[in-house]
Coordinates of C-alpha atoms in Angstrom, one line a residue:
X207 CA 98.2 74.1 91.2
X208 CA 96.7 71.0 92.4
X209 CA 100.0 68.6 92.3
X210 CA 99.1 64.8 92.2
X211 CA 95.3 65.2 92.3
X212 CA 94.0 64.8 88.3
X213 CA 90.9 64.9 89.9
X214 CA 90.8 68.4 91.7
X215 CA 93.2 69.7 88.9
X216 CA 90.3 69.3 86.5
X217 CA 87.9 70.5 88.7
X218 CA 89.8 73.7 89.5
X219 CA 90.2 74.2 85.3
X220 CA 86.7 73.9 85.1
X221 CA 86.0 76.3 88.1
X222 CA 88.7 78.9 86.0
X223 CA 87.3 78.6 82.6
X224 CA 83.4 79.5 84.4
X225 CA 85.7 82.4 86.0
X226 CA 87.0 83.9 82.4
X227 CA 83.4 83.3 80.8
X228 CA 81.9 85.4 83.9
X229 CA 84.1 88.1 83.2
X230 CA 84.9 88.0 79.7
X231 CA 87.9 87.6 80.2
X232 CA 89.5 86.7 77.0
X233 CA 87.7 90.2 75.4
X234 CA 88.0 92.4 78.9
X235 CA 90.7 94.7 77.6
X236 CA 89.0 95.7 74.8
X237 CA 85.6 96.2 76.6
X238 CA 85.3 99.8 77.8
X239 CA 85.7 100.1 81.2
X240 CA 83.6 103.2 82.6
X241 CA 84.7 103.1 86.5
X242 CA 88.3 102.7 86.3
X243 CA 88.5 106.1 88.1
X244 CA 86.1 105.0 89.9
X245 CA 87.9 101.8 91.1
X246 CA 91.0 103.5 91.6
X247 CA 89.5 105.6 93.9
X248 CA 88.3 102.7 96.0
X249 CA 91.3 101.5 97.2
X250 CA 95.0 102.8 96.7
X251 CA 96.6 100.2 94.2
X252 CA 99.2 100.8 91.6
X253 CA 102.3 99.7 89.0
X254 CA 105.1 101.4 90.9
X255 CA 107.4 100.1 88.7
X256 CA 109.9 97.4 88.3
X257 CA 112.2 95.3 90.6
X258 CA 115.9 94.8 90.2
X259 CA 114.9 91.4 88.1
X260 CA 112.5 93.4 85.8
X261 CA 109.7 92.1 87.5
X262 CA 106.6 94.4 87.7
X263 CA 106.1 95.6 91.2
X264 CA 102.1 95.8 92.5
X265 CA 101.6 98.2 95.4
X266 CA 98.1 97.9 97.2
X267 CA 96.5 99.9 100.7
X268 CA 93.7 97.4 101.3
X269 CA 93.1 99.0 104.9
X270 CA 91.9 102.2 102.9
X271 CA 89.2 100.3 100.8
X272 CA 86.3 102.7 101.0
X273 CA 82.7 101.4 100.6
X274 CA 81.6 105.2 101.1
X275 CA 83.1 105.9 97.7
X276 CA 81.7 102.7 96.5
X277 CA 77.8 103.7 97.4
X278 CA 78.1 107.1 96.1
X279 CA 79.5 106.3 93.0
X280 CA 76.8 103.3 92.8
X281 CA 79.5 100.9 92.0
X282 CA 79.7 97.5 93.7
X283 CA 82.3 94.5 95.2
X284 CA 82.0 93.3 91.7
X285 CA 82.9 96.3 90.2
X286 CA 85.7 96.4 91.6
X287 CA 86.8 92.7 91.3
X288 CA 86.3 92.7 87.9
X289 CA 88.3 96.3 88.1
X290 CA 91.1 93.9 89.3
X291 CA 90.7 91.6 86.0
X292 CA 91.6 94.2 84.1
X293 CA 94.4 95.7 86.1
X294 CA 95.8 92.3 85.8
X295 CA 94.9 91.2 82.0
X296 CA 96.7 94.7 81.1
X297 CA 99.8 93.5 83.1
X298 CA 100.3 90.3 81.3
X299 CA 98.9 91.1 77.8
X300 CA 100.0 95.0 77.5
X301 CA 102.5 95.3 80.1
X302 CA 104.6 92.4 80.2
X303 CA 103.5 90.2 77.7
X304 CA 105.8 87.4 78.4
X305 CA 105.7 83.5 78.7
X306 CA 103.0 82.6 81.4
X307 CA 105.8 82.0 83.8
X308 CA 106.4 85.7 84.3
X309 CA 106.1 86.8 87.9
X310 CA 105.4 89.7 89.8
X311 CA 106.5 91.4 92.7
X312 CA 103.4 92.8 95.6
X313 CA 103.4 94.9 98.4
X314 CA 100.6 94.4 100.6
X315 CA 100.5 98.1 103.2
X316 CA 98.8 97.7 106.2
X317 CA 99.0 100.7 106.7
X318 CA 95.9 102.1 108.9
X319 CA 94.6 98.9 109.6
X320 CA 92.7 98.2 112.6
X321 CA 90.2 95.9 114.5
X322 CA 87.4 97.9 113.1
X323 CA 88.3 96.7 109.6
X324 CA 88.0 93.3 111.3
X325 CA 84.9 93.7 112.4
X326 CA 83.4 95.0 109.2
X327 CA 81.6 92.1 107.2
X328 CA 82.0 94.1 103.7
X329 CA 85.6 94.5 104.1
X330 CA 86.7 90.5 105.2
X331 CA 83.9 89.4 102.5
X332 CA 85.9 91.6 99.9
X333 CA 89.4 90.6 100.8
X334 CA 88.2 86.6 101.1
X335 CA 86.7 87.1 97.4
X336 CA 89.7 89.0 95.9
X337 CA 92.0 86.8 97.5
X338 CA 90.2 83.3 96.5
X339 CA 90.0 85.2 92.6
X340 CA 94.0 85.4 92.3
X341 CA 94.7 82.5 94.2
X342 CA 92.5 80.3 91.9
X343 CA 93.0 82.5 88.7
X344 CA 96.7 83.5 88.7
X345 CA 98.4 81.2 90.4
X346 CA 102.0 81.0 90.2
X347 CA 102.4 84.6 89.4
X348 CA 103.9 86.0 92.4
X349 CA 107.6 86.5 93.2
X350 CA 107.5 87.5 96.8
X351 CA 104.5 89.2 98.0
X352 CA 106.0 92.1 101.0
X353 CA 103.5 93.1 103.8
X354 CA 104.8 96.2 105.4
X355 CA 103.6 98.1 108.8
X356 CA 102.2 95.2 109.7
X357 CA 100.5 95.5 113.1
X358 CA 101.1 93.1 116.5
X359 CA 97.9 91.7 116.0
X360 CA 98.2 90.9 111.9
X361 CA 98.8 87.2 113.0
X362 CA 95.4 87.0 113.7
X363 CA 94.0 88.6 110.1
X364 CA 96.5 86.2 108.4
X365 CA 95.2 83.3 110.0
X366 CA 91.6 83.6 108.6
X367 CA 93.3 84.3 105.2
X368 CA 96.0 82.3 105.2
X369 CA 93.5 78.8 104.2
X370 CA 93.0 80.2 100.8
X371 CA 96.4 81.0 100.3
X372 CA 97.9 78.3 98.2
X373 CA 101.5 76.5 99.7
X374 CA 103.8 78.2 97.1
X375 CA 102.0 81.5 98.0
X376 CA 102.6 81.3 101.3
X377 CA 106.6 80.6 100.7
X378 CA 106.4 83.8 98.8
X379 CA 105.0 85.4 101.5
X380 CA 107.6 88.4 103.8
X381 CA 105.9 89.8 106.7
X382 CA 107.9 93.3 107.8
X383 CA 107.1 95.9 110.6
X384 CA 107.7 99.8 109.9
X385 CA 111.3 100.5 110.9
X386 CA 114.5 99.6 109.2
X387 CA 114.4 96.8 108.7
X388 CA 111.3 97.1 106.5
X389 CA 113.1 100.0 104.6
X390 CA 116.4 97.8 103.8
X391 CA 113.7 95.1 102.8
X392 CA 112.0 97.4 100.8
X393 CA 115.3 98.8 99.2
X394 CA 116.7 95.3 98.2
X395 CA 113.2 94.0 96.6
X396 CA 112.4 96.9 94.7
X397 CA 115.4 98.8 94.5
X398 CA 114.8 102.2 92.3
X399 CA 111.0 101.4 92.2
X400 CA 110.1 101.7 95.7
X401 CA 107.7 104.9 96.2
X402 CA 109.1 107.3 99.0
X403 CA 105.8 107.2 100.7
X404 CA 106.4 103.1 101.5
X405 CA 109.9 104.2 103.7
X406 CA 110.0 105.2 107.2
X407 CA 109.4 108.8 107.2
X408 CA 107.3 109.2 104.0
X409 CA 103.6 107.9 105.8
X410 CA 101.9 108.6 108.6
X411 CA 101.9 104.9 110.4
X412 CA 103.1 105.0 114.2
X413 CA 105.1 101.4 115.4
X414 CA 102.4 99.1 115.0
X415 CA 102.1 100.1 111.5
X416 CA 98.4 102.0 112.2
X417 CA 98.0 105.1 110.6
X418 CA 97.3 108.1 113.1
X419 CA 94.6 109.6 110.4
X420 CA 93.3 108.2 107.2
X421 CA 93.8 112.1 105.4
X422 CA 92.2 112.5 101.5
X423 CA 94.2 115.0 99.7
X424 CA 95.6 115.3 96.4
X425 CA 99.4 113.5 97.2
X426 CA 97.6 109.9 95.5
X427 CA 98.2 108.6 98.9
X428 CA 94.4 108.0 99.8
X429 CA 92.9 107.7 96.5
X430 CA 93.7 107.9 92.9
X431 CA 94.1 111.2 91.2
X432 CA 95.8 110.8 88.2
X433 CA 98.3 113.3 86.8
X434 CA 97.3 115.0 83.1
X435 CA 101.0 114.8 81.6
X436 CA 103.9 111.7 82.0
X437 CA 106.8 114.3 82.9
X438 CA 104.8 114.3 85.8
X439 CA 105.4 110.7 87.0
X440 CA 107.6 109.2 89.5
X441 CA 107.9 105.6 91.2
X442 CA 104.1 105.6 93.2
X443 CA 100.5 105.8 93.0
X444 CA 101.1 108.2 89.6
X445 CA 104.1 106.0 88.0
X446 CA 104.8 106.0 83.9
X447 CA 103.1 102.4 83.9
X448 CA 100.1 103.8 85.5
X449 CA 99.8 107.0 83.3
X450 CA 99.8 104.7 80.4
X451 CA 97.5 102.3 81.5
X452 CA 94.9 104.7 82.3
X453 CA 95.1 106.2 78.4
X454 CA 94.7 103.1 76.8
X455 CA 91.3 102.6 79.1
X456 CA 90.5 106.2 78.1
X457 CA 91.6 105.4 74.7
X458 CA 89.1 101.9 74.3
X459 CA 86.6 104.3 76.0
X460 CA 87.0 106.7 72.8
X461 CA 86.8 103.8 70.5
X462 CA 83.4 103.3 71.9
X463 CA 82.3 106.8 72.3
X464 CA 81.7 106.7 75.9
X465 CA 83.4 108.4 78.4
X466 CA 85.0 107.9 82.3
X467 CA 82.6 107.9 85.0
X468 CA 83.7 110.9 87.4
X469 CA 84.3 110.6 91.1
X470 CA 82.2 111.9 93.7

């Protein structure tokens, strides 16, 4: 929000209504979306549920974003920011289809994050885009944002982020090391909704929040893997609001006769 400047206030509506004409915004969610599997499987990011306040809580691992995947499943940084769009349209048009002044909570896990992520142009260029793409597109809809097993060193990351952060993002913003802390911090922001896998105990980091091995299995920790029936579901990467989100994609997908793109 660009308080006390008409000027760059116009200027930043313009930018946004270029941004929902680029990606279709207003028709996204009923525009079959072929690589949502495929997006999911990029980087850990999920509905985990909902906080003591009813706000939706948004879990993402962007340490485990894996442009292997990407390249082999010939999708691209687009692909997955528009991916975002629709994770986000679904939230506030499907999901909680409330006044604009609804809010959400996030959890940002640095889990596994290290210099080399640093040093990797595809990854900062990524995070920069997604980043300036909420920032300029959803303002105003955070209620905190949580970063957990944050490393020594995060100060530096945050500070080449941290100029495309808006002011009333940043007061949002909670930065927590593994340990108890972080767990009680965890408990009293999310309350029954926080995944077992966030807690001390239930992930692999060591004290400066790096994992000891990035592992791909089947737990949903390293990449989506959906589960085929709801009594299945529990507060985490396979929650009831992601279930459900994923069969109404696969449900617009029928409407069109197309079907999901597989992983490999």
């Amino acid at each position: 929000m660009k308080k006390d400047n008409r000027d760059e206030a116009l200027q930043s509506w313009k930018a946004h209504l270029q941004w929902r004409l680029q990606y279709n915004v207003d028709n996204i969610l009923s525009t079959p979306h072929k690589l949502y599997d495929v997006c999911k499987a990029q980087v850990p990011h999920y509905f985990c549920g909902r906080d003591p306040h009813g706000n939706v809580v948004f879990v993402q691992r962007p340490a485990h974003l894996d442009f292997e995947l990407m390249k082999r499943n010939n999708a691209t940084m687009d692909d997955l920011l528009r991916h975002y769009v629709y994770v986000i349209e679904y939230c506030w048009n499907i999901l909680d289809p409330s006044p604009p002044e609804r809010v959400m909570t996030n959890v940002l896990d640095m889990q596994g994050l290290s210099f080399r992520n640093m040093r990797n142009q595809e990854y900062i260029t990524f995070g920069k885009q997604f980043v300036q793409m909420m920032s300029a597109n959803y303002p105003g809809r955070s209620y905190k944002t949580l970063i957990i097993n944050a490393p020594s060193w995060f100060a530096a990351l945050y500070k080449m982020f941290k100029p495309i952060l808006r002011e009333s993002t940043r007061q949002k913003i909670v930065i927590l090391k593994r340990g108890e802390k972080q767990d009680a911090a965890l408990k009293f922001y999310l309350g029954d909704s926080v995944p077992r896998d966030l807690l001390s105990g239930g992930g692999g980091a060591d004290e400066d929040g790096e994992a000891e091995e990035v592992k791909v299995n089947n737990s949903g920790e390293r990449y989506f893997i959906p589960v085929e029936d709801s009594s299945e579901c529990e507060p985490g990467p396979n929650s009831l609001i992601e279930y459900e989100m994923r069969q109404f994609f696969i449900e617009q997908l029928k409407q069109h006769n197309e079907t999901m793109q597989e992983v490999v």
